[in-house]
Amino acid sequence: MRKQVLTILIACASVAAMAQTSQPAVIEDFKPSTFNQPQQEYPMVNSQGYARFKIVAPAADSVRVSLGLGGKGGTKLQKTEDGSWMATTDGPMDEGFHYYNVRIDGGKFNDPGTLNFYGSTRWESGIEIPAHDRDFYALKNVPHGHVHQVLFPSPSTSTSRRAFVYTPPGYEKSKDKYPVLYLQHGWGEDETAWSNQGHANLIMDNLIAEGKIKPFIIVMTYGMTNDVKPGGIRNFKIEPFQTVLIDELIPYVDDNFRTVKNKDGRAMAGLSMGGFETKTITLNKPDVFSYYGLLSGGTYAPADISDKSKVKMIFLSCGSKERPDGVRKAAEELKAAGFNAVSYVSEGTAHEFQTWRRSLYQMAPLLFK
Amino acid sequence: MRKQVLTILIACASVAAMAQTSQPAVIEDFKPSTFNQPQQEYPMVNSQGYARFKIVAPAADSVRVSLGLGGKGGTKLQKTEDGSWMATTDGPMDEGFHYYNVRIDGGKFNDPGTLNFYGSTRWESGIEIPAHDRDFYALKNVPHGHVHQVLFPSPSTSTSRRAFVYTPPGYEKSKDKYPVLYLQHGWGEDETAWSNQGHANLIMDNLIAEGKIKPFIIVMTYGMTNDVKPGGIRNFKIEPFQTVLIDELIPYVDDNFRTVKNKDGRAMAGLSMGGFETKTITLNKPDVFSYYGLLSGGTYAPADISDKSKVKMIFLSCGSKERPDGVRKAAEELKAAGFNAVSYVSEGTAHEFQTWRRSLYQMAPLLFK
C-alpha cells in the first residue's frame, strides 16, 4: 500500500505542467486569471494558455515563478523599467488550475495578485487557464446548494474537526433523505480543496439544474489525520483517518443531515492520496459504502474485493498525461470479472485539478442509481 | 455621512498597534501564533504580547514586517547566519488579532508562516496575540453550529452573490423559527471576516452552550457592493448595497432558512464601515430591523430616529483606544431620550478585531429579548 502511494506521488512529480514543446507565436489577448484577488490585473492568461506574471519588488535581485519550462525550475522574471518583474511562460499550459509559488531572492512566497489554495502542505498561489469545457463548473444563474462548514466531535483525536458538507439546492425545503458521497482531497491538500480548487459545489449545482443527476450530499474532510509533515507520507497509516471517517464523521453526518443511512446511500471517492484512502477504507469496511471512485488514485483488481455483491459501481479515472492505459485496463478486468466498472480519461490533462473536476462531473451521474 | 466614514478611517489609521511605550524585558516563552499555517513555527508570540518573525529570503537586501514601532513603518528584520531574517517587535502588542504584511526588497508580500485574512482589500497575513479573555471564542468541546456558504441570486448586480449563514447547534433537528442578525464587516474586508478573524461562530457556540443567549442565526455578506477600489470610499454610496441586502438577501434568507420573518426577528450590526452601513440602512428602512449595533462605527443621536417605538435596542461600542467617551455619551443621550441603549468599551484595544469579538459577545445576549 505504501509503495502505491509513493508511485502515485512520483508519477505526479514527473508529469510536466506544459502542454507542448514546439510553441506557437504568443497572441496578445491576455486577461486576468479568474482566481485573481479583487482588482488585481496580474497574473494574466491568454487564449492559447500562456501565463504572464508581474511581481513588484524593485530592489530584488531575482524573481522566479514555479510554473513553466516543463515544470523544471519554473519561469525567471525580468526586471522592467518601473521596478516590477515580468515574464510570460515559455509555452501554453494545460487547461485548468495550477498551483505555484514565487521565489524572491531565494525565499518562497506567494503572488500577491492571486488567491491562495492549500496544496503541498502550504497555502499556495493559484492560476486558472481557461478550459474549453469550463462551462460545467461555471457560476451560473441556477439554484445553488449550500456548503456548510461543520465542526464535528472527534474523541479519537481529542479535537473538534472540520468538514464541509454540500447540500443540494432545495435541501432546506425538502423532507427527502439524500445519499452521501464522501470525497477526499490529495496529499498536501485539505478539506477546502474540492470546493476552492475543484468547484465541486458548482459542478453539482449545474448537473442538478440540467437534470443530469438526482441530488446528493457531498462531505469533504481532512484526510491526513496523523501526518501533515512534508515528505512524511512513507509513514502514513490509514487507521487514524479511518476511525475519524467511519466512527465519528459518518455518524455525525447521519445525525445532523437528512441522509440515507445505509451502504446503498453511501459512496466514497478521492483524488491521488485520497484514492489510496478510498481503496483501503472501502476494502476494510465493505458494509459502509456501495460506490467507489479512485481519481488519479490507483485501481482495484477483481481479487481485491471479496464479496462482489456489495459493490454497486467502481469508477476509475486519470488524466491522459498520467497512466490512462492502466486505468482502462483495470476497468476492463473488473468488468470481465462481473463488476460494474467505468473508466474515464481526461484528455490533455495531468495530475491536476482539471482532471478531477472532469472526473467528478463524469462520476456523479453514475452514483446512487 | 461621507465625512463620518472618513473620520472613522482616520481614527483607525492613527491608533497605534502597540500597547506600551516603556518596555519590559522580553520573556523567552515564545510559541507559534495560533493562526500559523500547519507545521509552521513562526511567527511566534510570547506571554507579554511580543511578536517574533522569521522570514527565509537568503539573497534579500531588506525585509520588514508592518507591525511594531507604534505602527509607524513596522519592524525591520535582521539577517541571521542561516540566511533567514528575524526580529522581535519593540514592545508588546495589543491583545487579539492583527493584520500585517512583509516588505521584501520593496515589494509587499505575505508571511509564508501564517494564514491569510482579507483586509485592506487584499489577503493579508494575520497574527494572534493571546488575550486574557480568549476563552469566550475558543474552540471547545460543545455542540457547534454550521457556517453555510450560500450563493444568492442578485438581479440588481447581475450576479450570484456570496453570503455566510451561521445556524446554531440543533438548527437541523429543530422545527423552531430563529431570529436573524445581519452582521457587516469593515472597509477593505469581506464576508469571510467575521468567521475567520472574528470567530463569530465560536462566540455563538460558546454563548449558547453556557445558556447565555437564545439561539439565533447570523448572516454575513459583502458590503462594498459598488466600491472595492482602495481609497475609493469617498464615493461610497449606500444604495447598491442596501438593494442587495433588503431586496435580495433578506428574502433569500427568509425563503431558505427557518427565520422569524418580521422586524422583531431582525437585527443589523456592523463594525467600522459596516457600522456606517448599519446606521444608514436602519434609518432608511425603519420597518426591517428592530435591533441596531454600531461597533467602532459611529453613533446614533436621538434626533436621527423618527419613530422611537420601532427600535427595541441600540448597542454602541468601541475600543478604549478609540473614542470611548463619544460612545458612552451617545448611549447616555439615547437613554435620556427614552431609548433602550447600551454602550460597551473594550479595555485596552483599538480599531481591531479583539474589540469586535468582545462587542459581539456583549451584544448577543441583548438581542431578540
XYZ file of C-alpha atoms in Angstrom:
738
model
C 0.000 0.000 0.000
C 2.742 2.429 0.953
C 4.603 1.665 -2.231
C 1.472 2.505 -4.217
C 1.214 5.945 -2.619
C 4.825 6.676 -3.405
C 4.305 5.627 -7.008
C 1.372 7.991 -7.347
C 3.395 10.873 -5.964
C 6.375 10.179 -8.170
C 4.121 9.975 -11.217
C 2.681 13.321 -10.164
C 6.058 14.982 -9.791
C 7.337 13.782 -13.140
C 4.365 14.962 -15.203
C 5.202 18.221 -16.924
C 2.760 21.094 -16.492
C 3.396 22.327 -20.037
C 1.137 21.241 -22.845
C 3.526 21.417 -25.787
C 7.179 21.751 -26.645
C 7.070 23.448 -30.065
C 5.460 26.793 -29.306
C 3.176 28.991 -31.448
C 3.571 32.790 -31.521
C 2.089 34.423 -28.431
C -1.268 36.104 -29.067
C -1.634 39.358 -27.129
C -5.112 38.778 -25.739
C -4.127 38.360 -22.089
C -6.794 38.726 -19.391
C -6.613 38.487 -15.580
C -6.827 34.917 -14.273
C -10.249 34.193 -12.800
C -8.599 33.327 -9.462
C -7.002 36.769 -9.028
C -7.664 38.816 -5.905
C -10.167 41.680 -6.348
C -8.886 44.450 -8.624
C -5.661 42.572 -9.457
C -4.641 42.567 -13.114
C -1.815 40.009 -12.851
C -1.255 37.113 -13.335
C -2.840 37.090 -16.794
C -3.619 34.265 -19.194
C -4.194 34.331 -22.933
C -6.413 32.336 -25.255
C -3.585 29.912 -26.003
C -2.915 29.089 -22.354
C 0.212 31.191 -21.844
C 0.501 32.799 -18.408
C 2.085 36.189 -17.793
C 3.281 37.215 -14.350
C 4.096 40.600 -12.823
C 5.636 40.934 -9.378
C 6.542 44.254 -7.756
C 9.839 44.040 -5.835
C 12.000 46.954 -7.014
C 15.119 46.085 -5.014
C 15.110 42.320 -5.567
C 17.943 40.562 -7.400
C 15.996 37.540 -8.592
C 12.305 36.699 -9.043
C 11.048 33.373 -10.369
C 7.656 31.625 -10.511
C 7.410 27.857 -10.221
C 5.341 27.383 -13.419
C 6.626 26.954 -16.957
C 9.751 25.381 -18.522
C 8.236 21.928 -18.415
C 7.976 22.146 -14.664
C 11.775 22.208 -14.283
C 12.682 25.287 -12.292
C 9.851 27.492 -13.471
C 9.978 30.872 -15.180
C 12.562 33.551 -14.463
C 11.111 37.055 -14.411
C 12.914 40.054 -15.927
C 13.134 43.459 -14.292
C 11.218 46.206 -16.071
C 11.752 49.951 -16.040
C 9.100 50.600 -13.399
C 10.752 48.267 -10.867
C 8.414 45.352 -11.364
C 9.417 41.919 -12.635
C 7.640 40.288 -15.560
C 7.668 37.152 -17.682
C 5.470 35.022 -19.880
C 5.669 31.228 -19.702
C 7.726 29.644 -22.468
C 4.690 27.800 -23.770
C 0.982 27.219 -23.280
C -0.015 25.440 -20.096
C -2.522 22.664 -19.584
C -6.132 23.769 -19.211
C -7.439 24.281 -15.706
C -5.991 25.020 -12.303
C -2.296 25.124 -11.349
C -0.635 25.739 -8.007
C 2.503 27.868 -7.961
C 4.733 29.986 -5.786
C 7.175 32.842 -6.244
C 10.872 32.747 -5.365
C 12.184 36.143 -4.357
C 15.877 36.334 -3.585
C 15.839 32.711 -2.522
C 12.712 32.786 -0.340
C 9.410 31.085 -1.201
C 6.406 33.451 -1.195
C 3.062 33.796 -2.933
C 1.985 36.041 -5.769
C 0.096 38.954 -4.152
C -2.109 39.030 -7.251
C -3.838 35.707 -6.673
C -5.991 33.909 -4.165
C -4.325 31.186 -2.137
C -5.143 27.476 -2.231
C -3.988 24.804 0.174
C -1.634 22.389 -1.615
C 1.829 20.939 -0.894
C 1.034 21.433 2.832
C 1.053 25.215 2.388
C -1.282 27.919 1.081
C -0.046 28.415 -2.478
C -0.814 30.810 -5.293
C -3.222 29.544 -7.929
C -3.857 30.354 -11.581
C -6.642 29.227 -13.893
C -6.014 28.517 -17.575
C -9.491 28.757 -19.148
C -10.522 25.315 -20.346
C -12.592 24.697 -23.477
C -15.122 22.846 -21.296
C -15.200 25.305 -18.360
C -18.955 25.716 -18.694
C -19.668 22.663 -16.500
C -18.130 24.342 -13.422
C -19.128 27.940 -14.209
C -21.073 30.007 -11.679
C -24.467 30.254 -13.386
C -27.836 31.753 -12.614
C -29.241 28.442 -11.365
C -30.312 27.384 -7.861
C -27.211 26.879 -5.710
C -26.640 24.411 -2.929
C -25.005 25.372 0.352
C -21.533 24.412 1.525
C -21.749 24.025 5.317
C -18.652 24.269 7.443
C -19.282 21.823 10.287
C -17.172 21.134 13.356
C -17.753 17.549 14.442
C -16.625 15.950 17.694
C -13.666 13.581 17.300
C -12.886 11.738 20.536
C -10.164 9.705 18.789
C -8.136 12.854 18.086
C -9.393 14.848 21.087
C -10.496 17.729 18.852
C -13.449 19.219 17.041
C -12.621 18.514 13.409
C -13.754 20.461 10.360
C -15.684 19.123 7.399
C -17.510 20.814 4.542
C -20.913 19.459 3.610
C -22.508 20.317 0.277
C -26.293 20.143 0.431
C -28.073 20.443 -2.925
C -30.499 23.259 -3.843
C -33.857 22.679 -2.214
C -32.429 20.623 0.654
C -33.767 23.083 3.261
C -37.330 22.945 1.983
C -37.430 19.246 1.203
C -38.233 16.377 3.549
C -36.339 13.848 1.405
C -33.404 11.777 2.568
C -30.289 12.145 0.417
C -27.439 9.745 -0.353
C -23.930 10.948 0.515
C -20.604 10.972 -1.322
C -17.542 11.148 0.960
C -14.964 12.902 -1.225
C -11.279 13.161 -0.334
C -8.535 15.583 -1.382
C -4.944 14.652 -2.267
C -1.647 14.713 -0.411
C -0.721 18.154 0.918
C -4.249 19.481 0.339
C -7.075 19.762 2.834
C -10.861 19.814 3.121
C -11.070 23.174 1.304
C -9.650 21.773 -1.960
C -12.727 20.251 -3.573
C -14.731 23.485 -3.187
C -11.992 26.075 -3.809
C -9.876 24.425 -6.489
C -12.377 21.811 -7.601
C -15.626 23.817 -7.777
C -17.393 20.643 -6.591
C -20.420 22.686 -5.461
C -20.803 24.409 -8.839
C -20.361 21.111 -10.714
C -23.201 19.677 -8.629
C -25.422 22.779 -8.976
C -25.057 22.657 -12.766
C -25.607 18.896 -13.057
C -28.752 19.199 -10.922
C -30.056 22.228 -12.857
C -29.683 20.282 -16.104
C -31.486 17.275 -14.645
C -28.458 15.047 -15.208
C -28.284 13.681 -11.669
C -30.533 13.065 -8.720
C -29.371 15.421 -5.931
C -26.997 14.048 -3.302
C -24.879 15.383 -0.445
C -21.065 15.611 -0.593
C -18.933 15.522 2.576
C -15.297 16.644 2.472
C -12.921 16.414 5.410
C -9.206 16.405 6.120
C -7.623 13.068 5.267
C -4.091 13.417 6.602
C -5.210 12.888 10.158
C -1.900 11.682 11.505
C 0.613 13.072 9.085
C 0.992 16.604 7.853
C 4.771 16.711 7.714
C 6.121 17.264 4.208
C 7.730 14.101 2.928
C 6.291 12.060 5.768
C 3.919 10.027 3.635
C 6.145 6.953 3.855
C 4.844 6.506 7.377
C 1.216 7.158 6.536
C -1.142 4.786 8.318
C -4.795 4.607 7.418
C -6.192 3.747 10.856
C -6.411 7.237 12.417
C -8.267 8.665 9.417
C -10.428 5.563 9.048
C -11.515 5.938 12.665
C -12.374 9.607 12.179
C -14.311 8.901 8.991
C -16.173 5.728 9.936
C -16.698 6.112 13.678
C -17.015 9.893 14.019
C -17.828 11.778 10.809
C -20.380 9.403 9.263
C -22.406 9.156 12.500
C -22.288 12.969 12.812
C -23.477 13.470 9.232
C -26.197 10.835 9.579
C -27.333 12.501 12.803
C -27.308 16.103 11.558
C -28.378 15.810 7.916
C -31.272 14.022 6.237
C -29.255 11.154 4.777
C -29.883 7.644 3.515
C -28.289 5.891 6.487
C -27.076 2.678 4.888
C -24.453 1.432 2.475
C -26.654 1.832 -0.614
C -26.780 5.536 0.181
C -23.026 5.991 0.556
C -20.167 6.473 -1.891
C -16.506 7.151 -1.230
C -14.099 8.681 -3.707
C -10.813 10.513 -3.584
C -8.105 12.024 -5.729
C -4.469 10.858 -5.629
C -3.732 10.039 -1.961
C -7.491 10.322 -1.370
C -7.866 7.473 -3.863
C -5.451 5.365 -1.857
C -7.518 6.159 1.253
C -10.723 5.313 -0.593
C -9.391 1.964 -1.795
C -8.080 0.999 1.630
C -11.168 2.042 3.586
C -13.747 0.629 1.144
C -11.930 -2.724 1.268
C -11.535 -2.610 5.060
C -15.195 -1.640 5.561
C -17.207 -3.384 2.827
C -20.527 -2.742 4.594
C -20.233 1.058 4.707
C -20.033 2.153 1.045
C -21.509 0.774 -2.186
C -19.917 3.099 -4.757
C -16.129 3.532 -5.057
C -14.194 6.183 -7.005
C -10.415 6.444 -7.497
C -9.433 9.668 -9.320
C -5.745 9.530 -10.315
C -5.529 7.355 -7.252
C -4.807 3.788 -8.262
C -7.032 0.893 -9.293
C -8.835 -2.128 -7.843
C -8.116 -5.651 -9.055
C -11.013 -8.148 -9.012
C -9.158 -10.181 -6.377
C -9.102 -7.162 -4.025
C -12.834 -7.462 -3.442
C -14.046 -10.500 -1.563
C -17.814 -10.012 -1.954
C -18.784 -8.709 -5.382
C -22.432 -8.250 -4.385
C -21.526 -5.417 -2.017
C -20.128 -3.137 -4.746
C -22.598 -1.291 -6.943
C -20.140 0.682 -9.072
C -16.405 1.333 -9.370
C -15.197 4.486 -11.106
C -11.528 4.771 -12.137
C -10.087 7.859 -13.798
C -6.937 9.846 -14.525
C -5.563 12.397 -16.966
C -4.330 11.363 -20.404
C -0.869 12.585 -19.313
C -0.842 10.177 -16.392
C -1.326 6.401 -16.998
C -4.581 6.110 -18.884
C -3.862 2.563 -20.059
C -3.581 1.310 -16.504
C -6.945 2.803 -15.587
C -8.655 1.489 -18.730
C -7.165 -1.984 -18.331
C -8.190 -2.204 -14.665
C -11.785 -1.260 -15.515
C -11.866 -3.887 -18.287
C -10.610 -6.559 -15.905
C -13.217 -5.583 -13.329
C -15.943 -5.710 -15.954
C -14.732 -9.115 -17.173
C -14.993 -10.292 -13.561
C -18.605 -9.109 -13.387
C -18.221 -5.734 -11.671
C -20.000 -2.566 -12.776
C -16.790 -0.651 -13.506
C -16.296 2.548 -15.506
C -13.078 4.217 -16.604
C -12.659 7.817 -17.664
C -9.597 9.581 -19.076
C -9.414 13.376 -19.034
C -7.960 14.424 -22.377
C -4.875 16.647 -22.301
C -4.522 16.944 -18.540
C -2.088 15.613 -15.960
C -2.144 15.004 -12.197
C -4.010 18.268 -11.590
C -7.437 19.567 -10.660
C -8.875 19.820 -14.180
C -8.617 16.008 -14.303
C -10.524 15.762 -11.029
C -13.195 18.355 -11.851
C -13.954 16.388 -15.013
C -13.819 13.114 -13.104
C -16.414 14.317 -10.597
C -18.600 15.529 -13.472
C -18.352 12.087 -15.107
C -18.748 10.089 -11.905
C -21.695 11.935 -10.306
C -24.371 10.651 -12.749
C -23.227 7.061 -12.081
C -23.731 7.234 -8.314
C -26.786 6.066 -6.367
C -28.572 4.542 -9.370
C -22.336 60.611 6.164
C -19.263 60.511 3.958
C -17.383 62.722 6.373
C -18.270 60.315 9.166
C -16.767 57.372 7.305
C -13.577 59.286 6.656
C -13.326 60.207 10.313
C -13.633 56.572 11.316
C -10.891 55.560 8.915
C -8.550 58.322 10.012
C -9.145 57.397 13.653
C -8.274 53.838 12.721
C -5.050 54.750 10.973
C -3.813 56.952 13.796
C -4.333 54.416 16.566
C -1.047 52.751 17.410
C -0.994 48.961 17.485
C 1.494 48.958 20.353
C 0.248 48.702 23.894
C 3.034 50.497 25.775
C 5.988 52.738 25.232
C 8.237 51.842 28.176
C 9.062 48.221 27.554
C 9.692 45.366 29.990
C 12.437 42.804 29.395
C 11.437 40.202 26.832
C 10.498 36.844 28.374
C 11.709 33.922 26.257
C 8.489 31.885 26.275
C 7.600 32.346 22.605
C 5.102 29.970 20.989
C 3.735 29.739 17.426
C 0.798 32.081 16.787
C -2.498 30.187 16.725
C -3.113 31.466 13.173
C 0.046 29.888 11.730
C -0.153 27.514 8.790
C 0.191 23.809 9.682
C 3.667 22.884 10.965
C 4.895 26.499 10.864
C 6.852 27.664 13.884
C 6.978 31.374 13.009
C 5.649 33.965 13.653
C 5.767 33.407 17.408
C 4.257 35.343 20.306
C 5.217 35.411 23.964
C 3.232 35.767 27.160
C 3.821 39.538 27.202
C 2.445 40.093 23.694
C 5.737 40.476 21.851
C 5.786 39.009 18.343
C 8.849 37.428 16.751
C 9.121 36.991 12.997
C 11.339 34.792 10.831
C 11.373 35.075 7.058
C 13.593 32.983 4.770
C 14.983 35.033 1.869
C 18.760 34.442 1.808
C 19.577 36.847 -1.023
C 17.282 39.719 0.004
C 18.692 43.135 0.933
C 15.825 44.262 3.151
C 12.961 42.539 4.972
C 10.412 44.364 7.111
C 7.049 43.477 8.674
C 4.312 46.086 9.008
C 3.743 45.528 12.762
C 5.560 47.161 15.659
C 7.216 50.551 16.222
C 3.912 52.123 17.174
C 2.514 51.290 13.766
C 4.936 53.662 12.069
C 6.866 51.723 9.470
C 6.863 48.383 11.230
C 9.759 46.195 12.300
C 12.983 45.795 10.354
C 14.279 42.224 10.318
C 17.991 41.389 10.667
C 19.775 38.770 8.615
C 20.919 35.733 10.563
C 23.726 33.290 9.847
C 21.431 30.703 8.220
C 20.137 33.171 5.608
C 16.822 33.881 7.297
C 15.702 37.262 8.609
C 14.460 37.707 12.154
C 13.186 40.349 14.554
C 11.079 40.789 17.647
C 8.672 43.715 17.952
C 9.999 46.600 20.014
C 7.207 46.180 22.528
C 4.151 44.125 23.456
C 1.213 44.376 21.106
C -2.466 44.723 21.905
C -4.292 41.503 22.665
C -6.074 39.801 19.803
C -5.804 39.737 16.026
C -3.588 41.939 13.852
C -3.239 42.112 10.088
C 0.244 42.565 8.647
C 2.351 42.147 5.562
C 6.022 41.673 4.724
C 8.117 44.041 2.615
C 10.884 42.233 0.762
C 13.200 44.406 -1.274
C 10.421 46.934 -1.759
C 7.614 44.539 -2.681
C 4.602 43.759 -0.493
C 4.122 40.033 0.230
C 2.723 37.829 2.964
C 4.461 35.852 5.670
C 4.527 32.221 4.426
C 4.183 31.156 8.057
C 0.640 32.418 8.590
C -2.844 32.010 7.268
C -4.229 34.854 5.177
C -7.167 37.099 6.069
C -8.985 39.521 3.801
C -8.363 43.101 4.963
C -7.238 46.350 3.286
C -8.758 44.946 0.048
C -6.111 42.203 -0.056
C -5.438 38.840 1.587
C -3.035 39.757 4.385
C -1.008 37.838 6.927
C -2.525 37.589 10.387
C -1.146 37.066 13.879
C -2.938 36.391 17.157
C -1.690 37.825 20.447
C -3.310 35.580 23.090
C -5.833 37.649 25.046
C -6.524 37.177 28.746
C -10.209 36.602 27.856
C -9.679 34.332 24.827
C -11.813 31.612 26.405
C -15.043 33.128 25.035
C -14.016 32.475 21.406
C -12.049 29.249 21.993
C -12.903 26.091 20.058
C -14.413 23.920 22.785
C -15.961 20.509 23.062
C -19.514 21.886 22.840
C -22.150 21.495 20.122
C -21.151 23.616 17.123
C -23.355 25.457 14.673
C -22.774 25.351 10.935
C -21.485 28.180 8.758
C -23.207 27.796 5.381
C -21.715 29.346 2.289
C -24.742 30.372 0.215
C -24.845 31.858 -3.290
C -27.951 34.012 -3.582
C -29.377 35.494 -6.769
C -28.803 39.238 -7.105
C -30.624 40.684 -10.125
C -29.506 44.230 -9.173
C -25.841 43.293 -9.669
C -26.443 40.569 -12.290
C -24.518 38.028 -10.233
C -24.897 35.224 -7.741
C -23.525 36.774 -4.558
C -21.947 35.001 -1.614
C -23.061 35.133 1.998
C -22.187 33.067 5.049
C -25.032 31.977 7.290
C -24.382 30.757 10.829
C -27.076 28.389 12.036
C -26.913 27.455 15.722
C -26.375 23.896 17.036
C -29.571 21.912 16.758
C -30.961 24.001 13.889
C -31.173 20.933 11.601
C -33.215 18.878 14.061
C -35.420 21.680 15.326
C -38.642 22.964 13.825
C -38.265 26.372 15.504
C -38.071 29.673 13.691
C -34.982 31.736 14.536
C -34.368 35.487 14.592
C -31.536 36.781 12.396
C -28.631 39.177 12.940
C -27.265 40.734 9.734
C -23.623 41.412 10.608
C -21.291 43.505 8.442
C -17.504 43.643 8.117
C -15.385 46.792 7.806
C -13.785 48.656 4.930
C -11.398 46.507 2.895
C -12.685 43.292 4.467
C -15.276 40.899 3.118
C -17.887 38.353 4.168
C -15.193 35.973 5.454
C -14.010 38.378 8.178
C -16.499 37.718 10.965
C -15.877 33.956 10.855
C -12.132 33.887 10.113
C -10.833 36.858 12.090
C -13.840 37.332 14.360
C -14.649 33.730 15.396
C -18.319 34.773 15.352
C -19.417 31.133 15.088
C -17.358 30.049 18.102
C -18.561 33.056 20.139
C -22.134 31.987 19.421
C -21.482 28.264 20.084
C -19.989 29.109 23.474
C -22.721 31.590 24.467
C -25.376 29.037 23.541
C -23.593 26.186 25.370
C -23.493 28.325 28.513
C -27.169 29.187 28.205
C -26.384 32.904 27.979
C -28.395 33.546 24.820
C -31.343 32.118 22.959
C -30.001 30.752 19.649
C -30.222 32.972 16.570
C -28.929 32.986 13.011
C -26.167 35.319 11.769
C -25.911 36.362 8.113
C -22.701 37.904 6.772
C -22.299 39.233 3.244
C -20.048 41.575 1.298
C -20.891 45.210 1.983
C -18.737 47.083 -0.532
C -21.094 46.286 -3.354
C -20.115 49.176 -5.577
C -16.663 50.088 -4.380
C -13.676 47.877 -3.877
C -11.014 50.279 -5.085
C -8.517 51.245 -2.383
C -9.074 54.842 -1.319
C -12.368 54.992 -3.164
C -14.519 55.256 -0.060
C -15.127 58.965 -0.635
C -17.509 57.973 -3.391
C -19.237 55.220 -1.440
C -22.999 55.209 -1.946
C -25.257 53.066 0.203
C -27.946 52.328 -2.390
C -26.376 49.389 -4.244
C -25.633 47.516 -1.008
C -28.989 48.456 0.521
C -30.744 46.976 -2.503
C -28.737 43.744 -2.260
C -29.390 43.431 1.469
C -33.040 44.455 1.681
C -34.452 43.324 -1.653
C -32.317 40.264 -2.377
C -30.506 38.754 0.605
C -33.219 39.055 3.279
C -35.885 37.486 1.022
C -33.427 34.683 0.156
C -32.641 34.014 3.813
C -36.304 34.149 4.813
C -37.116 31.731 2.000
C -34.302 29.235 2.636
C -33.940 29.242 6.434
C -36.463 28.921 9.237
C -36.473 32.578 10.285
C -38.736 34.942 12.158
C -39.852 36.883 9.085
C -40.561 40.279 10.600
C -38.778 43.246 12.090
C -38.916 41.931 15.660
C -36.867 38.972 14.458
C -34.171 41.046 12.728
C -31.082 42.884 13.943
C -28.420 44.689 11.952
C -24.922 45.456 13.190
C -21.558 46.218 11.674
C -18.015 47.152 12.500
C -16.362 50.377 11.301
C -17.700 50.974 7.780
C -20.243 48.225 8.490
C -21.480 50.449 11.332
C -21.930 53.318 8.911
C -23.901 50.972 6.645
C -25.948 49.745 9.604
C -26.814 53.261 10.699
C -27.773 54.392 7.230
C -29.859 51.340 6.349
C -31.650 51.023 9.698
C -32.665 54.692 9.414
C -33.665 54.363 5.749
C -35.659 51.172 6.428
C -37.186 51.508 9.915
C -39.617 48.646 9.324
C -36.988 45.994 8.585
C -34.843 45.806 11.771
C -35.604 46.294 15.474
C -32.097 45.932 16.979
C -29.171 48.123 15.872
C -25.470 47.699 16.622
C -22.582 50.024 15.727
C -19.174 48.515 16.616
C -16.449 51.161 16.263
C -18.801 52.509 13.668
C -20.278 55.769 14.852
C -23.306 56.618 16.982
C -26.992 57.476 16.686
C -28.380 60.725 18.061
C -31.974 60.703 19.384
C -32.971 63.063 16.574
C -31.786 60.558 13.947
C -34.702 58.256 14.743
C -38.168 59.483 13.869
C -40.230 56.700 15.470
C -38.827 55.573 18.808
C -41.310 52.698 19.090
C -39.694 50.880 16.186
C -36.327 50.446 17.911
C -36.008 47.756 20.559
C -32.313 48.178 21.370
C -29.288 50.176 20.277
C -25.799 48.840 21.014
C -22.800 51.171 20.652
C -19.229 50.043 21.247
C -15.561 50.726 20.550
C -12.118 50.047 21.955
C -10.757 52.073 24.872
C -8.018 53.267 22.483
C -10.617 54.708 20.093
C -13.176 57.261 21.353
C -14.898 55.625 24.291
C -16.303 58.901 25.610
C -18.177 59.532 22.378
C -19.788 56.098 22.516
C -20.688 56.381 26.217
C -22.096 59.887 25.799
C -24.203 58.872 22.789
C -25.703 55.957 24.710
C -26.483 58.234 27.674
C -28.238 60.723 25.401
C -30.250 57.943 23.781
C -31.248 56.606 27.199
C -32.228 60.086 28.367
C -34.443 60.324 25.292
C -36.158 57.046 26.209
C -34.288 54.563 24.021
C -33.036 51.184 25.219
C -29.379 51.957 24.524
C -26.260 50.168 25.749
C -22.634 51.184 25.423
C -19.620 48.912 25.733
C -15.924 49.797 25.732
C -13.334 47.069 25.089
C -10.497 47.689 27.524
C -7.011 48.036 26.072
C -7.900 47.548 22.436
C -8.035 49.780 19.374
C -9.797 49.683 15.989
C -9.128 45.959 15.624
C -10.899 42.619 15.786
C -10.463 41.979 19.508
C -12.736 44.993 20.060
C -15.338 43.497 17.729
C -15.143 39.924 19.069
C -15.822 41.332 22.529
C -18.545 43.600 21.193
C -20.381 40.662 19.601
C -20.053 38.737 22.857
C -21.550 41.676 24.782
C -24.249 42.468 22.222
C -25.575 38.951 21.521
C -27.367 38.493 24.892
C -29.167 41.823 24.373
C -30.727 40.869 21.036
C -34.220 39.473 20.476
C -35.376 39.850 24.078
